[in-house]
Amino acid sequence: MANDIRYDGRVAIVTGAGGGLGKAYALYFSSRGASVVVNDLGVSHTGDGQSSSAADVVVEEIRKAGGKAVANYNSVTDGDKIVETAMKAFGRVDIVINNAGILRDKSFARMTDQDWDLIQAVHVKGSYAVTKAAFPIMREQKYGRIIMTASAAGLYGNFGQANYSAAKLALASFSSSIAREGAKYNIHSNTIAPMAASRMTETVMPPDILASLKPEFVTPVVGYLCHEGTEESGSVFEAGGGYVAKLRWERSEGAVFKADESFDPSAVAAKWGEITDFSKVEYPSSITDTDFLGLLERAKAAPPNPKGEPLRFDGQVAIVTGAGGGLGRAYALMLGKLGASVVVNDLGGSASGQGSDQRAADVVVDEIRKAGGKAVANYDSVEDGEKVVETALKAFGRIDILVNNAGILRDKSFIRMSDQDWDLVHRVHLRGTYKVIKAAWPHFTKQKYGRIINTASAVGLYGNFGQTNYSAAKLGIVGLTKTLALEGGRKNILCNVIAPNAGTRMTATIMPPEMVEAFKPEYVAPLIGYLGHSSNEENGSIFEVGSGWIAKVRWQRTGGVGFPPNRPLHPEQVAAAWDRITNFEDGRATHPETTQDSLQSFMENFGNLAEEEEAPTKALRDDGTVDIEAAKKIPFESVTFNYGEREAILYALGVGCKRQDLKFVYENDVDFSVLPTFGVIPSFEIMGSLPFGDVLPNFNPMMLLHGEQYLELKKPIPTSGTLTSDARIVEITDKGKGASVVVGVSTKDESGEVVFENEFTLFIRGSGGFGGPKKGADRGAATAANTPPNRKPDVVVTEKTSEDLAALYRLSGDYNPLHIDPNMSAVGGFDVPILHGLCSFGISAKHVLKTFCDSDPALFKNIKARFAKHVFPGETLEVQMWKEGNKVIFQTRVVERDEICISAAAVELNSASDRDSKL
């Protein structure tokens, strides 16, 4: 397909571009003419550590392909430095892909403030900072394309991701507001919720799903949205696995109530079915799409409100934040009147967050008490949520209802907005909401009861000019609400969010006085009363309310387009299908409410396979037998491995090398070399892509064991470079109760020369009995028995391993949780996580190398070993060695348990002349 969509002369910044989606974006834009700033701080998926190599490797890959790229290693919170890199290198910025992200997944009960703050800093403040630095440049050149990265967790909520959900949905509204402010300058902004394999998603998704969610299925969608010919702006899309769809808000027609004193929570309960009925709907896209004055006229002319059983709160305790005036005051007075004991929280600051005054809360408390109610004042900032909750506990001994209402405004155009304007609004609205709920949560959990009502805004739902900070914070609260509803629901902790329209200290700054007077907070309070009552069963929902009108809001998603997941996807295909991707009117639209609902369309598209030109012979026949020759012909994708001195040193440390082993741990040593067994590392990644289920009957990945390893070096391993590995099935044997599969991997350097060959012998329990050969072929050193001679070992070397060795070795690429997570090791029957077999393999080979090769890798020809028993980190390994001609037979014993962990093992040596010819 011709590359009609190109970016010649354009400059793209991609954050978090050291791997996963970010790397795919960077490679995509560079392949189509853009100059790329590859930003990556080089941290782990949880935000720990730092390394420049991640960005450097991607830059090098782009340059080798003939593209232009520079690296940047700054945190996204230093967005000005990232943009400065682009300006210094290329003189402009046309495209910003806000992709950088981390995860700190924990249940809300276990989440710390650090977990919350770090996620907000990287995702929300980071996206703000980079966009803020780029926006004036784009405005000046009258061109820009911006992408924010949300997620299904943000759109629908997800258990254990309250921090992440809030951050991700905040970015959707930030993007919508940026789109409004950038429109006249040809600056477009859209939000993508990708479903793709990455460092982050690999921790929360099964491997089989990850294999179908290649980042390359997301990049063409982002590529299309960033092209100069694309008009789309202010929109939200889900994309992944070949499936692309657009989302928008859908709102019920709702119910109008008579605007008088009979409009109370019981009236809301009586009309709840009408409020939540989506048989008649609207699709607002702006805060001006709702005629509140018209609704108020209808409310005044409406018939009397239905009367139901009064909804009271006797014996219950309610906290209302920001209750010194406006909406909060109306809530507090209503709850007090209906029997609740009320904590009236108000810092007494101005609408912009300045100053403090206790009188605001005191006046409301006095009003409640004079009316015969119970109330106490609290003057703390909502960021001190624990103090707010403590006031309730000291005064009334419990808490049942929490209404998060406190807020401020710092409205300015994005170009004029300061970091302080951004930070203060987010601290009060989003972090303040989190902090008060966090303090109340354990009490709700203990009593198995709680009602939480959070406050968003129509500005959050639809975006608005001059309110990027406020809109982002408000929609972030919706994301938080969605997740808390999931986590709290089974404990009878219900959480909902309202987007009110009423006259308050804040709206008084942006509405004419007559409108402020007309939009009484009392016309919002009854919904709060219903949602806060024990009879309410609504959970995780969004409501717009004001002027005597209440309606429910939900997502609507187009039927979208599914492209074949077994074919590459190009932006030109996306462009051709755009009308169908964005079509809400063709009868295929859905209303996903959970991440599971969202994933369903992606899963269904996995079966949307394009026809193969020539169907290969099936290795696994329908009768359960195996066509071994067909299995040997199965093609595997090549795997590329980029590495440098750092990776070589990290591996050496991972197999127990000490600081004295300068040859292997110090890059400036005159003889700096790579340990021969490093050769297993570039090949290991390919193991995860082998389709055992297409080859063996009854395959279960949990029944797979690594039985033996063979490695043969054709030349010394370079200290840095790019290696390409190609796999093949060498042999399959039927062991009765299981199957043995030998996978051969040939690894070549940039010149195409083979550097080393591996054979992984894997035993799969439960997959035998398919009628294959019982015994494998003799392949020389790869299958040698290596029986130790009947004499004492010629040399014995012991090494006590570190208790932290598995944690270190895994950084070389084997992230199997069995070796780090106690819960996973317990499932495997081990008291503590076990050491990687290939780590014990590397330790043993290291001692053979030192003893018989004087640590010269050129003398090391090949190694074969069988993994006989497990090793616990911290145990002592004893390597027993026998020299037999050019072969060193060895076995390794765990001293503490007197068990052989490596057997049938040997290293074949090169002669000095062989070494010289290879060198």
PDB file of N, CA, C and O in Angstrom, residues 143-206:
ATOM      1  N   TYR A 143      -0.544  25.595  13.544  1.00  0.00           N
ATOM      2  CA  TYR A 143      -0.667  24.172  13.221  1.00  0.00           C
ATOM      3  C   TYR A 143      -0.216  23.337  14.414  1.00  0.00           C
ATOM      4  O   TYR A 143       0.823  23.605  15.026  1.00  0.00           O
ATOM      5  N   GLY A 144      -0.997  22.320  14.720  1.00  0.00           N
ATOM      6  CA  GLY A 144      -0.600  21.386  15.761  1.00  0.00           C
ATOM      7  C   GLY A 144      -1.554  20.213  15.845  1.00  0.00           C
ATOM      8  O   GLY A 144      -2.747  20.329  15.542  1.00  0.00           O
ATOM      9  N   ARG A 145      -1.010  19.078  16.219  1.00  0.00           N
ATOM     10  CA  ARG A 145      -1.821  17.880  16.436  1.00  0.00           C
ATOM     11  C   ARG A 145      -1.398  17.285  17.786  1.00  0.00           C
ATOM     12  O   ARG A 145      -0.209  17.020  17.995  1.00  0.00           O
ATOM     13  N   ILE A 146      -2.363  17.085  18.673  1.00  0.00           N
ATOM     14  CA  ILE A 146      -2.079  16.614  20.024  1.00  0.00           C
ATOM     15  C   ILE A 146      -2.896  15.362  20.303  1.00  0.00           C
ATOM     16  O   ILE A 146      -4.078  15.300  19.980  1.00  0.00           O
ATOM     17  N   ILE A 147      -2.257  14.379  20.910  1.00  0.00           N
ATOM     18  CA  ILE A 147      -2.946  13.156  21.321  1.00  0.00           C
ATOM     19  C   ILE A 147      -2.769  12.964  22.823  1.00  0.00           C
ATOM     20  O   ILE A 147      -1.648  13.011  23.343  1.00  0.00           O
ATOM     21  N   MET A 148      -3.877  12.773  23.523  1.00  0.00           N
ATOM     22  CA  MET A 148      -3.855  12.372  24.935  1.00  0.00           C
ATOM     23  C   MET A 148      -4.145  10.879  25.007  1.00  0.00           C
ATOM     24  O   MET A 148      -4.920  10.350  24.196  1.00  0.00           O
ATOM     25  N   THR A 149      -3.570  10.227  25.984  1.00  0.00           N
ATOM     26  CA  THR A 149      -3.768   8.785  26.129  1.00  0.00           C
ATOM     27  C   THR A 149      -4.625   8.493  27.348  1.00  0.00           C
ATOM     28  O   THR A 149      -4.200   8.709  28.482  1.00  0.00           O
ATOM     29  N   ALA A 150      -5.831   8.006  27.105  1.00  0.00           N
ATOM     30  CA  ALA A 150      -6.696   7.558  28.185  1.00  0.00           C
ATOM     31  C   ALA A 150      -6.592   6.037  28.272  1.00  0.00           C
ATOM     32  O   ALA A 150      -5.592   5.444  27.860  1.00  0.00           O
ATOM     33  N   SER A 151      -7.615   5.376  28.773  1.00  0.00           N
ATOM     34  CA  SER A 151      -7.630   3.910  28.835  1.00  0.00           C
ATOM     35  C   SER A 151      -9.044   3.460  29.153  1.00  0.00           C
ATOM     36  O   SER A 151      -9.892   4.246  29.594  1.00  0.00           O
ATOM     37  N   ALA A 152      -9.295   2.169  28.934  1.00  0.00           N
ATOM     38  CA  ALA A 152     -10.596   1.614  29.298  1.00  0.00           C
ATOM     39  C   ALA A 152     -10.843   1.769  30.794  1.00  0.00           C
ATOM     40  O   ALA A 152     -11.975   1.981  31.232  1.00  0.00           O
ATOM     41  N   ALA A 153      -9.776   1.674  31.595  1.00  0.00           N
ATOM     42  CA  ALA A 153      -9.914   1.853  33.046  1.00  0.00           C
ATOM     43  C   ALA A 153     -10.422   3.251  33.368  1.00  0.00           C
ATOM     44  O   ALA A 153     -11.182   3.449  34.319  1.00  0.00           O
ATOM     45  N   GLY A 154     -10.008   4.237  32.590  1.00  0.00           N
ATOM     46  CA  GLY A 154     -10.491   5.595  32.796  1.00  0.00           C
ATOM     47  C   GLY A 154     -11.927   5.759  32.333  1.00  0.00           C
ATOM     48  O   GLY A 154     -12.755   6.371  33.016  1.00  0.00           O
ATOM     49  N   LEU A 155     -12.256   5.189  31.191  1.00  0.00           N
ATOM     50  CA  LEU A 155     -13.598   5.358  30.625  1.00  0.00           C
ATOM     51  C   LEU A 155     -14.665   4.674  31.469  1.00  0.00           C
ATOM     52  O   LEU A 155     -15.772   5.186  31.635  1.00  0.00           O
ATOM     53  N   TYR A 156     -14.319   3.486  32.011  1.00  0.00           N
ATOM     54  CA  TYR A 156     -15.341   2.674  32.673  1.00  0.00           C
ATOM     55  C   TYR A 156     -15.024   2.356  34.138  1.00  0.00           C
ATOM     56  O   TYR A 156     -15.867   1.800  34.835  1.00  0.00           O
ATOM     57  N   GLY A 157     -13.824   2.695  34.592  1.00  0.00           N
ATOM     58  CA  GLY A 157     -13.406   2.299  35.928  1.00  0.00           C
ATOM     59  C   GLY A 157     -12.859   0.882  35.906  1.00  0.00           C
ATOM     60  O   GLY A 157     -13.204   0.071  35.045  1.00  0.00           O
ATOM     61  N   ASN A 158     -11.983   0.571  36.868  1.00  0.00           N
ATOM     62  CA  ASN A 158     -11.428  -0.780  36.949  1.00  0.00           C
ATOM     63  C   ASN A 158     -10.923  -1.025  38.359  1.00  0.00           C
ATOM     64  O   ASN A 158     -10.262  -0.169  38.947  1.00  0.00           O
ATOM     65  N   PHE A 159     -11.246  -2.163  38.892  1.00  0.00           N
ATOM     66  CA  PHE A 159     -10.868  -2.499  40.267  1.00  0.00           C
ATOM     67  C   PHE A 159      -9.357  -2.368  40.451  1.00  0.00           C
ATOM     68  O   PHE A 159      -8.581  -2.840  39.637  1.00  0.00           O
ATOM     69  N   GLY A 160      -8.953  -1.720  41.529  1.00  0.00           N
ATOM     70  CA  GLY A 160      -7.534  -1.595  41.852  1.00  0.00           C
ATOM     71  C   GLY A 160      -6.819  -0.492  41.103  1.00  0.00           C
ATOM     72  O   GLY A 160      -5.600  -0.384  41.179  1.00  0.00           O
ATOM     73  N   GLN A 161      -7.577   0.353  40.381  1.00  0.00           N
ATOM     74  CA  GLN A 161      -6.943   1.400  39.582  1.00  0.00           C
ATOM     75  C   GLN A 161      -7.620   2.755  39.776  1.00  0.00           C
ATOM     76  O   GLN A 161      -7.778   3.519  38.833  1.00  0.00           O
ATOM     77  N   ALA A 162      -7.984   3.069  41.011  1.00  0.00           N
ATOM     78  CA  ALA A 162      -8.661   4.344  41.267  1.00  0.00           C
ATOM     79  C   ALA A 162      -7.801   5.520  40.844  1.00  0.00           C
ATOM     80  O   ALA A 162      -8.298   6.492  40.244  1.00  0.00           O
ATOM     81  N   ASN A 163      -6.501   5.459  41.143  1.00  0.00           N
ATOM     82  CA  ASN A 163      -5.596   6.552  40.773  1.00  0.00           C
ATOM     83  C   ASN A 163      -5.471   6.666  39.256  1.00  0.00           C
ATOM     84  O   ASN A 163      -5.547   7.757  38.686  1.00  0.00           O
ATOM     85  N   TYR A 164      -5.271   5.545  38.612  1.00  0.00           N
ATOM     86  CA  TYR A 164      -5.075   5.484  37.163  1.00  0.00           C
ATOM     87  C   TYR A 164      -6.356   5.865  36.420  1.00  0.00           C
ATOM     88  O   TYR A 164      -6.331   6.620  35.436  1.00  0.00           O
ATOM     89  N   SER A 165      -7.512   5.367  36.894  1.00  0.00           N
ATOM     90  CA  SER A 165      -8.793   5.695  36.259  1.00  0.00           C
ATOM     91  C   SER A 165      -9.037   7.199  36.279  1.00  0.00           C
ATOM     92  O   SER A 165      -9.447   7.795  35.276  1.00  0.00           O
ATOM     93  N   ALA A 166      -8.797   7.811  37.441  1.00  0.00           N
ATOM     94  CA  ALA A 166      -9.007   9.254  37.569  1.00  0.00           C
ATOM     95  C   ALA A 166      -8.100  10.023  36.620  1.00  0.00           C
ATOM     96  O   ALA A 166      -8.536  10.950  35.933  1.00  0.00           O
ATOM     97  N   ALA A 167      -6.834   9.634  36.579  1.00  0.00           N
ATOM     98  CA  ALA A 167      -5.869  10.337  35.733  1.00  0.00           C
ATOM     99  C   ALA A 167      -6.226  10.199  34.261  1.00  0.00           C
ATOM    100  O   ALA A 167      -6.184  11.172  33.491  1.00  0.00           O
ATOM    101  N   LYS A 168      -6.586   8.993  33.853  1.00  0.00           N
ATOM    102  CA  LYS A 168      -6.829   8.753  32.440  1.00  0.00           C
ATOM    103  C   LYS A 168      -8.082   9.455  31.929  1.00  0.00           C
ATOM    104  O   LYS A 168      -8.101   9.960  30.800  1.00  0.00           O
ATOM    105  N   LEU A 169      -9.139   9.491  32.740  1.00  0.00           N
ATOM    106  CA  LEU A 169     -10.336  10.172  32.256  1.00  0.00           C
ATOM    107  C   LEU A 169     -10.163  11.683  32.315  1.00  0.00           C
ATOM    108  O   LEU A 169     -10.738  12.416  31.504  1.00  0.00           O
ATOM    109  N   ALA A 170      -9.346  12.159  33.255  1.00  0.00           N
ATOM    110  CA  ALA A 170      -9.049  13.592  33.299  1.00  0.00           C
ATOM    111  C   ALA A 170      -8.478  14.063  31.963  1.00  0.00           C
ATOM    112  O   ALA A 170      -8.799  15.159  31.483  1.00  0.00           O
ATOM    113  N   LEU A 171      -7.656  13.228  31.345  1.00  0.00           N
ATOM    114  CA  LEU A 171      -7.007  13.628  30.094  1.00  0.00           C
ATOM    115  C   LEU A 171      -7.998  13.759  28.947  1.00  0.00           C
ATOM    116  O   LEU A 171      -7.784  14.543  28.015  1.00  0.00           O
ATOM    117  N   ALA A 172      -9.095  12.999  29.001  1.00  0.00           N
ATOM    118  CA  ALA A 172     -10.097  13.103  27.929  1.00  0.00           C
ATOM    119  C   ALA A 172     -10.724  14.486  27.914  1.00  0.00           C
ATOM    120  O   ALA A 172     -10.926  15.088  26.852  1.00  0.00           O
ATOM    121  N   SER A 173     -11.052  15.027  29.095  1.00  0.00           N
ATOM    122  CA  SER A 173     -11.654  16.366  29.138  1.00  0.00           C
ATOM    123  C   SER A 173     -10.613  17.452  28.873  1.00  0.00           C
ATOM    124  O   SER A 173     -10.917  18.470  28.250  1.00  0.00           O
ATOM    125  N   PHE A 174      -9.391  17.227  29.339  1.00  0.00           N
ATOM    126  CA  PHE A 174      -8.307  18.159  29.030  1.00  0.00           C
ATOM    127  C   PHE A 174      -8.178  18.302  27.513  1.00  0.00           C
ATOM    128  O   PHE A 174      -8.084  19.406  26.969  1.00  0.00           O
ATOM    129  N   SER A 175      -8.211  17.174  26.824  1.00  0.00           N
ATOM    130  CA  SER A 175      -8.104  17.184  25.366  1.00  0.00           C
ATOM    131  C   SER A 175      -9.272  17.922  24.723  1.00  0.00           C
ATOM    132  O   SER A 175      -9.093  18.702  23.789  1.00  0.00           O
ATOM    133  N   SER A 176     -10.472  17.679  25.243  1.00  0.00           N
ATOM    134  CA  SER A 176     -11.658  18.334  24.685  1.00  0.00           C
ATOM    135  C   SER A 176     -11.577  19.852  24.827  1.00  0.00           C
ATOM    136  O   SER A 176     -11.904  20.599  23.890  1.00  0.00           O
ATOM    137  N   SER A 177     -11.101  20.311  25.992  1.00  0.00           N
ATOM    138  CA  SER A 177     -10.971  21.762  26.195  1.00  0.00           C
ATOM    139  C   SER A 177      -9.855  22.342  25.333  1.00  0.00           C
ATOM    140  O   SER A 177      -9.987  23.441  24.784  1.00  0.00           O
ATOM    141  N   ILE A 178      -8.755  21.618  25.202  1.00  0.00           N
ATOM    142  CA  ILE A 178      -7.655  22.064  24.334  1.00  0.00           C
ATOM    143  C   ILE A 178      -8.142  22.164  22.889  1.00  0.00           C
ATOM    144  O   ILE A 178      -7.781  23.098  22.146  1.00  0.00           O
ATOM    145  N   ALA A 179      -8.967  21.200  22.477  1.00  0.00           N
ATOM    146  CA  ALA A 179      -9.499  21.238  21.101  1.00  0.00           C
ATOM    147  C   ALA A 179     -10.290  22.512  20.864  1.00  0.00           C
ATOM    148  O   ALA A 179     -10.215  23.119  19.784  1.00  0.00           O
ATOM    149  N   ARG A 180     -11.047  22.950  21.863  1.00  0.00           N
ATOM    150  CA  ARG A 180     -11.838  24.171  21.725  1.00  0.00           C
ATOM    151  C   ARG A 180     -10.933  25.402  21.647  1.00  0.00           C
ATOM    152  O   ARG A 180     -11.163  26.311  20.855  1.00  0.00           O
ATOM    153  N   GLU A 181      -9.908  25.429  22.482  1.00  0.00           N
ATOM    154  CA  GLU A 181      -9.017  26.600  22.486  1.00  0.00           C
ATOM    155  C   GLU A 181      -8.105  26.635  21.265  1.00  0.00           C
ATOM    156  O   GLU A 181      -7.694  27.710  20.821  1.00  0.00           O
ATOM    157  N   GLY A 182      -7.789  25.460  20.722  1.00  0.00           N
ATOM    158  CA  GLY A 182      -6.865  25.427  19.589  1.00  0.00           C
ATOM    159  C   GLY A 182      -7.516  25.514  18.233  1.00  0.00           C
ATOM    160  O   GLY A 182      -6.828  25.677  17.216  1.00  0.00           O
ATOM    161  N   ALA A 183      -8.856  25.438  18.196  1.00  0.00           N
ATOM    162  CA  ALA A 183      -9.566  25.311  16.916  1.00  0.00           C
ATOM    163  C   ALA A 183      -9.201  26.391  15.910  1.00  0.00           C
ATOM    164  O   ALA A 183      -8.905  26.103  14.748  1.00  0.00           O
ATOM    165  N   LYS A 184      -9.192  27.645  16.348  1.00  0.00           N
ATOM    166  CA  LYS A 184      -8.961  28.716  15.365  1.00  0.00           C
ATOM    167  C   LYS A 184      -7.501  28.818  14.947  1.00  0.00           C
ATOM    168  O   LYS A 184      -7.162  29.573  14.029  1.00  0.00           O
ATOM    169  N   TYR A 185      -6.633  28.062  15.605  1.00  0.00           N
ATOM    170  CA  TYR A 185      -5.207  28.053  15.235  1.00  0.00           C
ATOM    171  C   TYR A 185      -4.818  26.754  14.516  1.00  0.00           C
ATOM    172  O   TYR A 185      -3.640  26.460  14.360  1.00  0.00           O
ATOM    173  N   ASN A 186      -5.836  25.975  14.089  1.00  0.00           N
ATOM    174  CA  ASN A 186      -5.595  24.705  13.414  1.00  0.00           C
ATOM    175  C   ASN A 186      -4.820  23.739  14.327  1.00  0.00           C
ATOM    176  O   ASN A 186      -3.973  22.989  13.869  1.00  0.00           O
ATOM    177  N   ILE A 187      -5.124  23.811  15.626  1.00  0.00           N
ATOM    178  CA  ILE A 187      -4.559  22.862  16.591  1.00  0.00           C
ATOM    179  C   ILE A 187      -5.661  21.888  16.967  1.00  0.00           C
ATOM    180  O   ILE A 187      -6.683  22.287  17.530  1.00  0.00           O
ATOM    181  N   HIS A 188      -5.464  20.631  16.625  1.00  0.00           N
ATOM    182  CA  HIS A 188      -6.452  19.605  16.934  1.00  0.00           C
ATOM    183  C   HIS A 188      -5.956  18.757  18.100  1.00  0.00           C
ATOM    184  O   HIS A 188      -4.755  18.485  18.220  1.00  0.00           O
ATOM    185  N   SER A 189      -6.886  18.314  18.924  1.00  0.00           N
ATOM    186  CA  SER A 189      -6.528  17.430  20.037  1.00  0.00           C
ATOM    187  C   SER A 189      -7.561  16.327  20.154  1.00  0.00           C
ATOM    188  O   SER A 189      -8.767  16.589  20.139  1.00  0.00           O
ATOM    189  N   ASN A 190      -7.101  15.082  20.249  1.00  0.00           N
ATOM    190  CA  ASN A 190      -7.982  13.931  20.409  1.00  0.00           C
ATOM    191  C   ASN A 190      -7.436  13.009  21.488  1.00  0.00           C
ATOM    192  O   ASN A 190      -6.261  13.088  21.866  1.00  0.00           O
ATOM    193  N   THR A 191      -8.309  12.139  21.960  1.00  0.00           N
ATOM    194  CA  THR A 191      -7.942  11.190  23.007  1.00  0.00           C
ATOM    195  C   THR A 191      -8.065   9.776  22.490  1.00  0.00           C
ATOM    196  O   THR A 191      -9.069   9.422  21.857  1.00  0.00           O
ATOM    197  N   ILE A 192      -7.051   8.985  22.751  1.00  0.00           N
ATOM    198  CA  ILE A 192      -7.057   7.581  22.355  1.00  0.00           C
ATOM    199  C   ILE A 192      -7.011   6.717  23.608  1.00  0.00           C
ATOM    200  O   ILE A 192      -6.237   6.961  24.522  1.00  0.00           O
ATOM    201  N   ALA A 193      -7.914   5.739  23.670  1.00  0.00           N
ATOM    202  CA  ALA A 193      -7.880   4.743  24.749  1.00  0.00           C
ATOM    203  C   ALA A 193      -7.392   3.448  24.114  1.00  0.00           C
ATOM    204  O   ALA A 193      -8.182   2.691  23.545  1.00  0.00           O
ATOM    205  N   PRO A 194      -6.098   3.204  24.177  1.00  0.00           N
ATOM    206  CA  PRO A 194      -5.532   2.070  23.437  1.00  0.00           C
ATOM    207  C   PRO A 194      -5.663   0.758  24.194  1.00  0.00           C
ATOM    208  O   PRO A 194      -5.611   0.725  25.425  1.00  0.00           O
ATOM    209  N   MET A 195      -5.836  -0.294  23.448  1.00  0.00           N
ATOM    210  CA  MET A 195      -5.770  -1.632  24.006  1.00  0.00           C
ATOM    211  C   MET A 195      -4.571  -2.280  23.330  1.00  0.00           C
ATOM    212  O   MET A 195      -4.644  -2.729  22.189  1.00  0.00           O
ATOM    213  N   ALA A 196      -3.433  -2.246  24.016  1.00  0.00           N
ATOM    214  CA  ALA A 196      -2.203  -2.708  23.378  1.00  0.00           C
ATOM    215  C   ALA A 196      -1.261  -3.297  24.407  1.00  0.00           C
ATOM    216  O   ALA A 196      -1.285  -2.942  25.586  1.00  0.00           O
ATOM    217  N   ALA A 197      -0.421  -4.216  23.945  1.00  0.00           N
ATOM    218  CA  ALA A 197       0.596  -4.804  24.810  1.00  0.00           C
ATOM    219  C   ALA A 197       1.681  -3.774  25.078  1.00  0.00           C
ATOM    220  O   ALA A 197       2.185  -3.120  24.169  1.00  0.00           O
ATOM    221  N   SER A 198       2.034  -3.610  26.354  1.00  0.00           N
ATOM    222  CA  SER A 198       3.074  -2.662  26.747  1.00  0.00           C
ATOM    223  C   SER A 198       3.664  -3.113  28.067  1.00  0.00           C
ATOM    224  O   SER A 198       3.232  -4.103  28.659  1.00  0.00           O
ATOM    225  N   ARG A 199       4.667  -2.367  28.550  1.00  0.00           N
ATOM    226  CA  ARG A 199       5.240  -2.687  29.859  1.00  0.00           C
ATOM    227  C   ARG A 199       4.169  -2.654  30.936  1.00  0.00           C
ATOM    228  O   ARG A 199       4.228  -3.392  31.911  1.00  0.00           O
ATOM    229  N   MET A 200       3.187  -1.759  30.759  1.00  0.00           N
ATOM    230  CA  MET A 200       2.146  -1.632  31.776  1.00  0.00           C
ATOM    231  C   MET A 200       1.109  -2.739  31.655  1.00  0.00           C
ATOM    232  O   MET A 200       0.799  -3.427  32.626  1.00  0.00           O
ATOM    233  N   THR A 201       0.581  -2.951  30.434  1.00  0.00           N
ATOM    234  CA  THR A 201      -0.498  -3.914  30.302  1.00  0.00           C
ATOM    235  C   THR A 201      -0.026  -5.340  30.478  1.00  0.00           C
ATOM    236  O   THR A 201      -0.829  -6.217  30.800  1.00  0.00           O
ATOM    237  N   GLU A 202       1.272  -5.615  30.296  1.00  0.00           N
ATOM    238  CA  GLU A 202       1.745  -6.986  30.471  1.00  0.00           C
ATOM    239  C   GLU A 202       1.607  -7.446  31.916  1.00  0.00           C
ATOM    240  O   GLU A 202       1.631  -8.637  32.209  1.00  0.00           O
ATOM    241  N   THR A 203       1.444  -6.510  32.850  1.00  0.00           N
ATOM    242  CA  THR A 203       1.280  -6.880  34.253  1.00  0.00           C
ATOM    243  C   THR A 203      -0.157  -7.202  34.591  1.00  0.00           C
ATOM    244  O   THR A 203      -0.432  -7.742  35.665  1.00  0.00           O
ATOM    245  N   VAL A 204      -1.111  -6.878  33.713  1.00  0.00           N
ATOM    246  CA  VAL A 204      -2.521  -7.056  34.055  1.00  0.00           C
ATOM    247  C   VAL A 204      -3.300  -7.845  33.011  1.00  0.00           C
ATOM    248  O   VAL A 204      -4.489  -8.065  33.178  1.00  0.00           O
ATOM    249  N   MET A 205      -2.659  -8.308  31.926  1.00  0.00           N
ATOM    250  CA  MET A 205      -3.369  -9.030  30.881  1.00  0.00           C
ATOM    251  C   MET A 205      -2.735 -10.396  30.633  1.00  0.00           C
ATOM    252  O   MET A 205      -1.513 -10.547  30.734  1.00  0.00           O
ATOM    253  N   PRO A 206      -3.558 -11.408  30.301  1.00  0.00           N
ATOM    254  CA  PRO A 206      -3.018 -12.726  29.982  1.00  0.00           C
ATOM    255  C   PRO A 206      -2.163 -12.684  28.725  1.00  0.00           C
ATOM    256  O   PRO A 206      -2.431 -11.898  27.809  1.00  0.00           O
TER     257      PRO A 206
END
